[in-house]
XYZ file of C-alpha atoms in Angstrom:
483
model
C -5.435 -24.331 -3.126
C -7.344 -21.732 -5.142
C -9.335 -19.128 -3.198
C -11.579 -16.298 -4.348
C -10.237 -12.922 -3.230
C -12.732 -10.059 -3.331
C -11.158 -6.606 -3.135
C -12.703 -3.295 -2.221
C -13.085 -1.245 -5.397
C -10.476 1.306 -4.353
C -6.838 2.103 -5.140
C -6.752 -0.630 -7.751
C -3.003 -0.415 -8.400
C -2.320 -1.058 -4.716
C -4.373 -4.235 -4.293
C -2.031 -6.962 -5.525
C 1.212 -5.374 -4.193
C -0.295 -5.195 -0.697
C -1.637 -8.744 -0.960
C 1.664 -10.180 -2.193
C 3.656 -8.358 0.485
C 1.431 -9.868 3.162
C 1.651 -13.288 1.500
C 5.435 -13.061 1.794
C 5.137 -11.914 5.432
C 2.913 -14.861 6.390
C 5.013 -17.537 4.710
C 3.302 -18.140 1.386
C 6.737 -18.505 -0.245
C 8.367 -20.699 2.396
C 10.826 -19.939 5.203
C 12.083 -16.368 4.748
C 15.193 -17.060 6.835
C 16.535 -19.434 4.181
C 15.405 -17.356 1.189
C 17.763 -16.488 -1.639
C 16.854 -12.843 -2.125
C 18.488 -12.753 -5.544
C 16.896 -15.735 -7.234
C 13.723 -16.766 -5.441
C 10.698 -15.855 -7.538
C 8.103 -14.601 -5.083
C 5.073 -14.293 -7.333
C 1.586 -15.531 -6.570
C -0.578 -17.252 -9.149
C -3.636 -15.162 -10.064
C -6.487 -15.764 -12.499
C -9.668 -13.901 -13.333
C -13.162 -15.414 -13.205
C -14.821 -15.922 -16.580
C -15.875 -12.751 -18.405
C -14.266 -10.425 -15.825
C -12.282 -7.259 -16.514
C -8.728 -7.081 -15.037
C -9.906 -4.286 -12.724
C -12.712 -6.471 -11.356
C -12.716 -6.849 -7.563
C -12.996 -10.643 -8.026
C -9.728 -12.557 -8.423
C -8.768 -16.178 -7.841
C -5.424 -16.633 -6.054
C -3.456 -19.760 -5.224
C -2.260 -19.959 -1.597
C -0.531 -22.802 0.275
C -2.962 -23.031 3.194
C -6.124 -21.668 4.747
C -4.111 -20.188 7.632
C -2.066 -18.069 5.217
C -5.260 -16.930 3.471
C -6.885 -16.002 6.790
C -3.838 -14.054 8.013
C -3.656 -12.070 4.773
C -7.385 -11.290 4.759
C -7.487 -10.196 8.395
C -4.437 -7.937 8.049
C -5.141 -6.389 4.628
C -6.749 -2.993 4.114
C -8.059 -3.574 0.578
C -9.232 -7.205 0.784
C -12.949 -7.391 1.470
C -12.791 -11.142 1.954
C -11.162 -14.410 0.937
C -13.455 -17.378 0.292
C -13.313 -21.106 -0.327
C -15.564 -21.315 -3.383
C -17.993 -24.247 -3.421
C -19.443 -23.336 -6.789
C -19.863 -20.664 -9.447
C -21.945 -20.200 -12.571
C -23.588 -17.819 -14.982
C -27.025 -18.549 -13.474
C -28.491 -20.212 -10.387
C -29.021 -23.553 -12.138
C -25.351 -23.726 -13.069
C -24.405 -22.642 -9.550
C -26.544 -25.411 -8.009
C -24.910 -28.043 -10.193
C -21.427 -26.787 -9.247
C -22.162 -26.722 -5.493
C -23.631 -30.233 -5.557
C -20.556 -31.560 -7.343
C -18.158 -29.979 -4.815
C -16.563 -32.772 -2.697
C -18.610 -33.725 0.369
C -15.488 -34.088 2.493
C -14.896 -30.367 1.980
C -18.501 -29.314 2.667
C -19.896 -31.564 5.404
C -17.559 -30.470 8.275
C -19.131 -27.005 8.039
C -22.742 -28.182 7.855
C -22.921 -30.186 11.112
C -25.809 -29.772 13.526
C -23.575 -28.584 16.396
C -22.387 -25.545 14.419
C -23.994 -22.173 13.722
C -23.968 -20.388 10.381
C -25.002 -17.294 8.479
C -25.575 -16.669 4.770
C -24.733 -13.195 3.449
C -25.892 -12.035 0.010
C -23.694 -9.489 -1.733
C -23.590 -7.977 -5.208
C -21.291 -5.838 -7.331
C -22.670 -3.362 -9.855
C -26.229 -3.410 -8.569
C -28.263 -3.188 -5.362
C -30.435 -6.080 -4.181
C -33.537 -5.409 -2.110
C -34.103 -7.299 1.140
C -36.787 -9.380 -0.568
C -34.386 -10.337 -3.362
C -31.754 -11.307 -0.830
C -34.216 -13.538 1.050
C -35.297 -15.181 -2.213
C -31.692 -16.008 -3.050
C -31.079 -17.488 0.395
C -34.209 -19.637 0.125
C -32.958 -20.834 -3.258
C -30.019 -22.505 -1.485
C -32.300 -25.194 -0.010
C -30.314 -27.871 -1.885
C -27.401 -27.309 0.531
C -27.954 -29.585 3.605
C -27.491 -27.023 6.378
C -28.052 -28.807 9.715
C -26.810 -26.188 12.169
C -28.587 -23.229 13.696
C -28.705 -19.741 12.191
C -26.714 -17.135 14.125
C -26.631 -13.684 12.536
C -24.312 -12.035 15.071
C -21.488 -14.482 15.782
C -21.746 -17.601 13.598
C -19.160 -20.375 13.496
C -19.264 -20.315 9.697
C -20.147 -17.446 7.387
C -21.244 -18.310 3.842
C -21.460 -15.776 1.032
C -23.572 -15.676 -2.105
C -22.031 -13.074 -4.409
C -23.053 -12.017 -7.876
C -22.126 -9.470 -10.506
C -24.520 -7.766 -12.880
C -24.182 -7.587 -16.639
C -22.700 -4.188 -17.297
C -20.962 -2.715 -20.314
C -21.952 0.907 -19.718
C -19.708 3.772 -18.653
C -20.769 3.929 -14.994
C -17.295 4.028 -13.422
C -17.213 0.263 -12.775
C -15.289 -2.438 -14.656
C -17.389 -3.748 -17.554
C -18.948 -7.209 -17.036
C -19.744 -9.194 -20.173
C -21.818 -11.866 -18.448
C -23.375 -12.280 -15.043
C -21.387 -14.465 -12.632
C -22.548 -15.957 -9.308
C -20.305 -17.358 -6.556
C -21.075 -19.304 -3.389
C -18.470 -20.104 -0.775
C -17.275 -20.127 2.810
C -15.570 -17.065 4.218
C -11.969 -17.564 5.324
C -11.339 -14.016 6.551
C -11.876 -10.342 5.786
C -10.320 -6.902 6.291
C -11.034 -4.803 9.346
C -12.012 -1.498 7.742
C -12.830 -0.068 11.169
C -9.178 0.960 11.342
C -9.738 3.693 8.764
C -12.315 5.773 10.697
C -10.481 5.066 13.969
C -7.220 6.545 12.664
C -8.650 9.146 10.270
C -6.744 12.405 10.193
C -9.640 14.643 11.169
C -9.577 13.123 14.663
C -5.769 13.104 14.942
C -4.332 15.124 17.811
C -1.328 16.570 15.976
C -1.296 17.215 12.228
C 0.927 18.902 9.694
C 0.307 19.956 6.079
C 1.888 16.737 4.738
C 0.362 14.192 7.155
C -0.185 10.876 5.389
C -3.780 9.697 4.959
C -4.564 6.813 7.338
C -5.566 4.321 4.648
C -2.431 5.008 2.629
C -0.231 4.830 5.724
C -1.595 1.359 6.537
C -0.994 0.245 2.951
C 2.612 1.441 3.196
C 3.077 -0.388 6.499
C 1.694 -3.578 4.951
C 3.992 -3.353 1.934
C 6.908 -2.810 4.332
C 5.733 -5.885 6.310
C 5.665 -4.079 9.659
C 5.272 -6.658 12.422
C 6.194 -7.299 16.085
C 9.936 -7.484 16.619
C 10.766 -5.338 13.573
C 12.303 -1.860 13.686
C 10.793 0.657 11.226
C 12.426 4.002 10.433
C 11.015 7.137 8.777
C 13.715 9.707 7.850
C 11.036 12.354 7.083
C 8.824 11.640 10.066
C 6.919 14.952 10.270
C 3.942 14.408 12.577
C 4.432 10.635 12.613
C 1.473 9.378 10.566
C 3.422 6.567 8.889
C 5.016 5.415 12.138
C 1.591 5.336 13.805
C 0.415 2.726 11.283
C 3.606 0.675 11.710
C 3.222 0.788 15.505
C -0.379 -0.409 15.186
C 0.938 -3.614 13.612
C 3.343 -4.096 16.512
C 6.591 -2.774 15.027
C 9.116 -0.722 16.976
C 9.451 2.713 15.408
C 12.051 5.423 15.030
C 11.954 8.693 13.104
C 13.927 11.766 12.123
C 13.187 15.188 10.703
C 15.296 18.214 9.875
C 12.880 20.569 11.678
C 13.591 20.473 15.411
C 10.319 22.300 16.100
C 8.317 19.376 14.695
C 10.014 16.483 16.473
C 10.691 18.233 19.795
C 8.058 20.898 20.359
C 4.962 20.290 18.256
C 2.213 22.609 19.392
C 2.729 22.068 23.088
C 3.194 19.291 25.646
C -0.141 17.646 24.745
C -0.024 18.195 20.975
C 3.059 16.657 19.395
C 4.289 13.479 17.743
C 4.339 11.640 21.060
C 0.737 12.566 21.826
C -0.375 10.943 18.555
C 0.917 7.584 19.793
C -0.601 8.186 23.204
C -3.968 8.980 21.585
C -4.223 5.430 20.172
C -2.533 3.632 23.057
C 0.442 2.641 20.881
C 4.044 2.037 22.004
C 6.076 5.217 21.830
C 8.880 5.524 19.246
C 12.232 4.414 20.615
C 13.610 7.729 19.402
C 12.891 10.861 17.354
C 15.966 12.609 15.977
C 16.630 16.051 14.610
C 18.645 14.804 11.643
C 19.402 15.716 8.053
C 18.952 13.006 5.415
C 21.791 14.650 3.487
C 24.132 14.412 6.507
C 23.051 11.235 8.355
C 23.980 11.080 12.044
C 25.023 7.415 12.138
C 28.511 6.571 13.361
C 30.960 5.145 10.775
C 30.670 1.403 10.318
C 27.102 1.156 11.584
C 25.108 -1.071 9.211
C 21.961 -3.193 8.970
C 19.901 -1.747 11.798
C 16.394 -1.329 10.367
C 13.984 -3.965 9.086
C 12.083 -1.409 7.004
C 12.292 2.233 5.974
C 8.959 3.838 5.095
C 8.673 7.462 4.077
C 7.096 10.133 1.910
C 10.069 12.229 0.723
C 9.516 15.968 0.213
C 9.318 16.450 -3.538
C 8.146 20.024 -3.687
C 4.357 19.915 -4.133
C 2.982 20.502 -0.632
C 6.399 21.046 0.955
C 9.893 21.397 -0.412
C 12.922 19.487 0.826
C 15.548 21.166 2.994
C 19.121 20.232 3.884
C 21.575 21.672 6.377
C 23.974 24.453 5.530
C 22.133 27.490 4.275
C 22.663 29.137 0.911
C 25.588 31.329 1.984
C 27.440 28.439 3.601
C 26.964 26.128 0.621
C 28.090 28.853 -1.800
C 31.201 29.583 0.310
C 30.167 33.142 1.157
C 30.457 32.390 4.879
C 32.502 29.735 6.623
C 31.360 26.995 9.032
C 30.328 28.288 12.414
C 30.018 26.929 15.938
C 26.862 27.558 17.938
C 27.613 29.061 21.376
C 26.693 26.843 24.320
C 24.156 29.323 25.677
C 22.188 29.230 22.399
C 22.232 25.509 21.656
C 18.862 24.756 23.298
C 16.912 27.130 21.061
C 19.112 27.270 17.981
C 17.492 26.479 14.628
C 20.215 25.665 12.054
C 20.232 27.291 8.632
C 18.943 25.176 5.744
C 19.024 25.268 1.952
C 16.908 23.803 -0.822
C 17.149 20.006 -1.165
C 16.258 18.795 -4.660
C 14.531 15.470 -5.206
C 17.531 14.120 -7.142
C 19.728 14.536 -4.062
C 16.982 13.352 -1.742
C 16.354 10.110 -3.648
C 20.064 9.289 -3.901
C 20.611 9.914 -0.187
C 17.547 7.838 0.679
C 18.718 4.859 -1.397
C 22.229 5.093 0.066
C 20.806 5.253 3.606
C 18.565 2.238 2.972
C 21.366 0.237 1.340
C 23.578 0.815 4.374
C 21.063 0.592 7.217
C 18.522 -2.050 6.127
C 18.999 -5.693 7.017
C 19.168 -8.222 4.191
C 15.639 -8.709 2.904
C 14.581 -5.410 4.482
C 12.129 -3.208 2.616
C 12.252 0.380 1.433
C 8.795 1.824 0.729
C 8.496 5.408 -0.483
C 6.493 7.668 -2.770
C 7.956 8.993 -5.986
C 6.410 11.747 -8.179
C 5.432 11.233 -11.818
C 4.821 14.203 -14.092
C 2.821 13.697 -17.262
C 3.800 15.821 -20.243
C 1.656 15.739 -23.387
C -0.186 12.701 -22.089
C 2.981 10.627 -21.655
C 4.129 9.081 -18.373
C 7.669 9.257 -17.030
C 8.710 5.769 -15.887
C 12.436 6.234 -15.202
C 12.507 5.205 -11.556
C 15.603 5.449 -9.346
C 17.737 2.317 -9.069
C 20.362 0.901 -6.724
C 22.413 -2.277 -7.065
C 21.542 -3.331 -3.495
C 17.827 -3.407 -4.236
C 15.253 -5.203 -6.313
C 12.108 -3.258 -7.207
C 9.204 -5.581 -6.357
C 6.122 -3.343 -6.667
C 4.952 -0.066 -8.176
C 1.510 1.355 -7.408
C 0.364 4.582 -9.055
C -2.092 7.057 -7.588
C -3.214 9.725 -10.028
C -3.714 13.101 -8.337
C -4.384 15.344 -11.335
C -4.319 15.237 -15.121
C -0.621 16.155 -15.110
C 0.688 14.683 -11.891
C 0.607 11.424 -9.983
C 2.719 9.649 -7.412
C 3.953 6.075 -7.416
C 4.528 3.977 -4.322
C 7.789 2.079 -4.861
C 8.587 -1.036 -2.834
C 12.181 -2.273 -2.913
C 13.780 -5.274 -1.214
C 17.444 -5.303 -0.216
C 19.118 -8.201 -2.009
C 22.866 -7.417 -1.700
C 25.219 -6.407 1.086
C 26.361 -2.797 1.129
C 29.978 -2.346 0.082
C 32.093 0.605 -0.975
C 32.172 -0.784 -4.513
C 28.377 -0.836 -4.659
C 28.245 2.660 -3.174
C 30.501 3.911 -5.983
C 28.395 2.131 -8.613
C 25.273 3.685 -7.057
C 26.861 7.134 -7.370
C 27.427 6.510 -11.097
C 23.805 5.391 -11.513
C 22.759 8.512 -9.657
C 24.632 10.706 -12.164
C 22.976 8.865 -15.055
C 19.624 9.329 -13.312
C 20.191 13.087 -13.124
C 21.143 13.320 -16.782
C 18.311 11.202 -18.148
C 15.481 12.499 -16.022
C 13.205 15.510 -16.302
C 14.640 18.882 -15.363
C 12.053 19.533 -12.663
C 13.793 16.888 -10.551
C 17.013 18.836 -10.640
C 15.665 22.332 -10.049
C 12.980 21.250 -7.582
C 10.280 23.229 -9.391
C 7.614 20.514 -9.399
C 5.087 22.695 -7.555
C 4.882 25.308 -10.301
C 4.660 22.630 -12.996
C 1.830 20.817 -11.234
C -0.255 23.869 -10.425
C 0.497 26.131 -13.401
C -2.193 26.475 -16.084
C -1.852 23.963 -18.877
C -0.035 25.148 -21.958
C -2.082 26.180 -24.934
C -3.171 23.050 -26.738
C -1.427 22.382 -30.004
C -2.117 19.881 -32.699
C 0.817 17.711 -31.597
C 0.253 17.691 -27.859
C -3.518 17.796 -27.670
C -5.110 14.693 -26.221
C -8.596 14.406 -27.647
C -11.535 13.564 -25.463
C -12.316 10.610 -27.701
C -8.892 9.066 -26.997
C -9.484 8.924 -23.259
C -10.788 5.572 -21.961
C -14.430 5.653 -20.971
C -13.761 3.389 -17.999
C -11.790 5.262 -15.353
C -12.416 3.005 -12.379
C -8.671 2.579 -12.095
C -8.558 5.913 -10.325
C -11.604 5.446 -8.094
């Protein structure tokens, strides 16, 4: 059945990937246990309302049942609501005709005298006064409501939504013609999670703590759920694992800095206290571990249902690996830490470039994820001369199912990559992945290899030349994509 999905006008690139991940989680594509991860085409059908821009918050989506629609709406962060549309039109006369022609067997069960209801008037692109809202509700007198009005806790919530004609550069998607919708609400997002988990009230924070809204989006794309084990190899202060634990997943994390995962800022200000602050289940373990030298015993495979992380790519914090510069260069030999110093010893580390980090992350995920497990991580994109680098890392064990870009400056953005494991990990695939990794190093930008992304992002722009200059006139007037 077709439903109207209304999104919040935020993070536009993230809306459909989150929605489709949740649709897969709640069974929109059938029984996941019998899925063929290589061939099954898990794509929802979408269509735009008449005269709407692709970035419009209004989208029609085809879902197999109302239960699936409700589960998606109630779990999503960016879905404002999902509605069974009884009618739509360019004006109220056309809307009335459409609502009257909607099948009675679909309408009458929600208009009975024993039920309670509420009508909410909403608009996009303009503000309606209270008087205008009341006038629009009174104009729905042709609908035979028999129940009682209940504004606080109604059995059925109906919505009258309209867009305004808008072709001006006001930061919103242009609307060629006005469109009005009336329908019954199936479900809607709980945006109260965002202020509840916002970072400014978090007990323990680091310089790279993930924003709460983004952490929930990552957990949704990874399909965190009760009974699943989620791992973050760059756990830091645990922001991503907090969101996964909120959705009921078991969590586990690792970090190369023992002071972060063990000590924090004291017994009441550490990673564990963040989980305690929200009444969430504690992680089953936090490891001091190096992503370059994973601690797993040989032969251990397919442990995690999802790996979610924000790898260090050298903007706010650079990556580190074990060894130290002198050890890696062969100036000094391997050493053994005396027993009396083991408790407080902080091992030497060296720079860890993003090329190495990404390869190690993909190899870890290929080995440790279950079949159908998800790898969700951020990847940096540097824009040179107005162009966008789109050469993303690949691995034969994975299928890339979603990319969502968040622009952070005129020269730099990050892309959230979502990959699904589709093949078993073998030594042959590991060797093929190593070859792909070498091709990736050769074909990619040099800042990946030397780890100098920070200076490129924050250095003054080069003097504009005739070839590289991007004129103001060439920039799109509508920039709502980055709202």
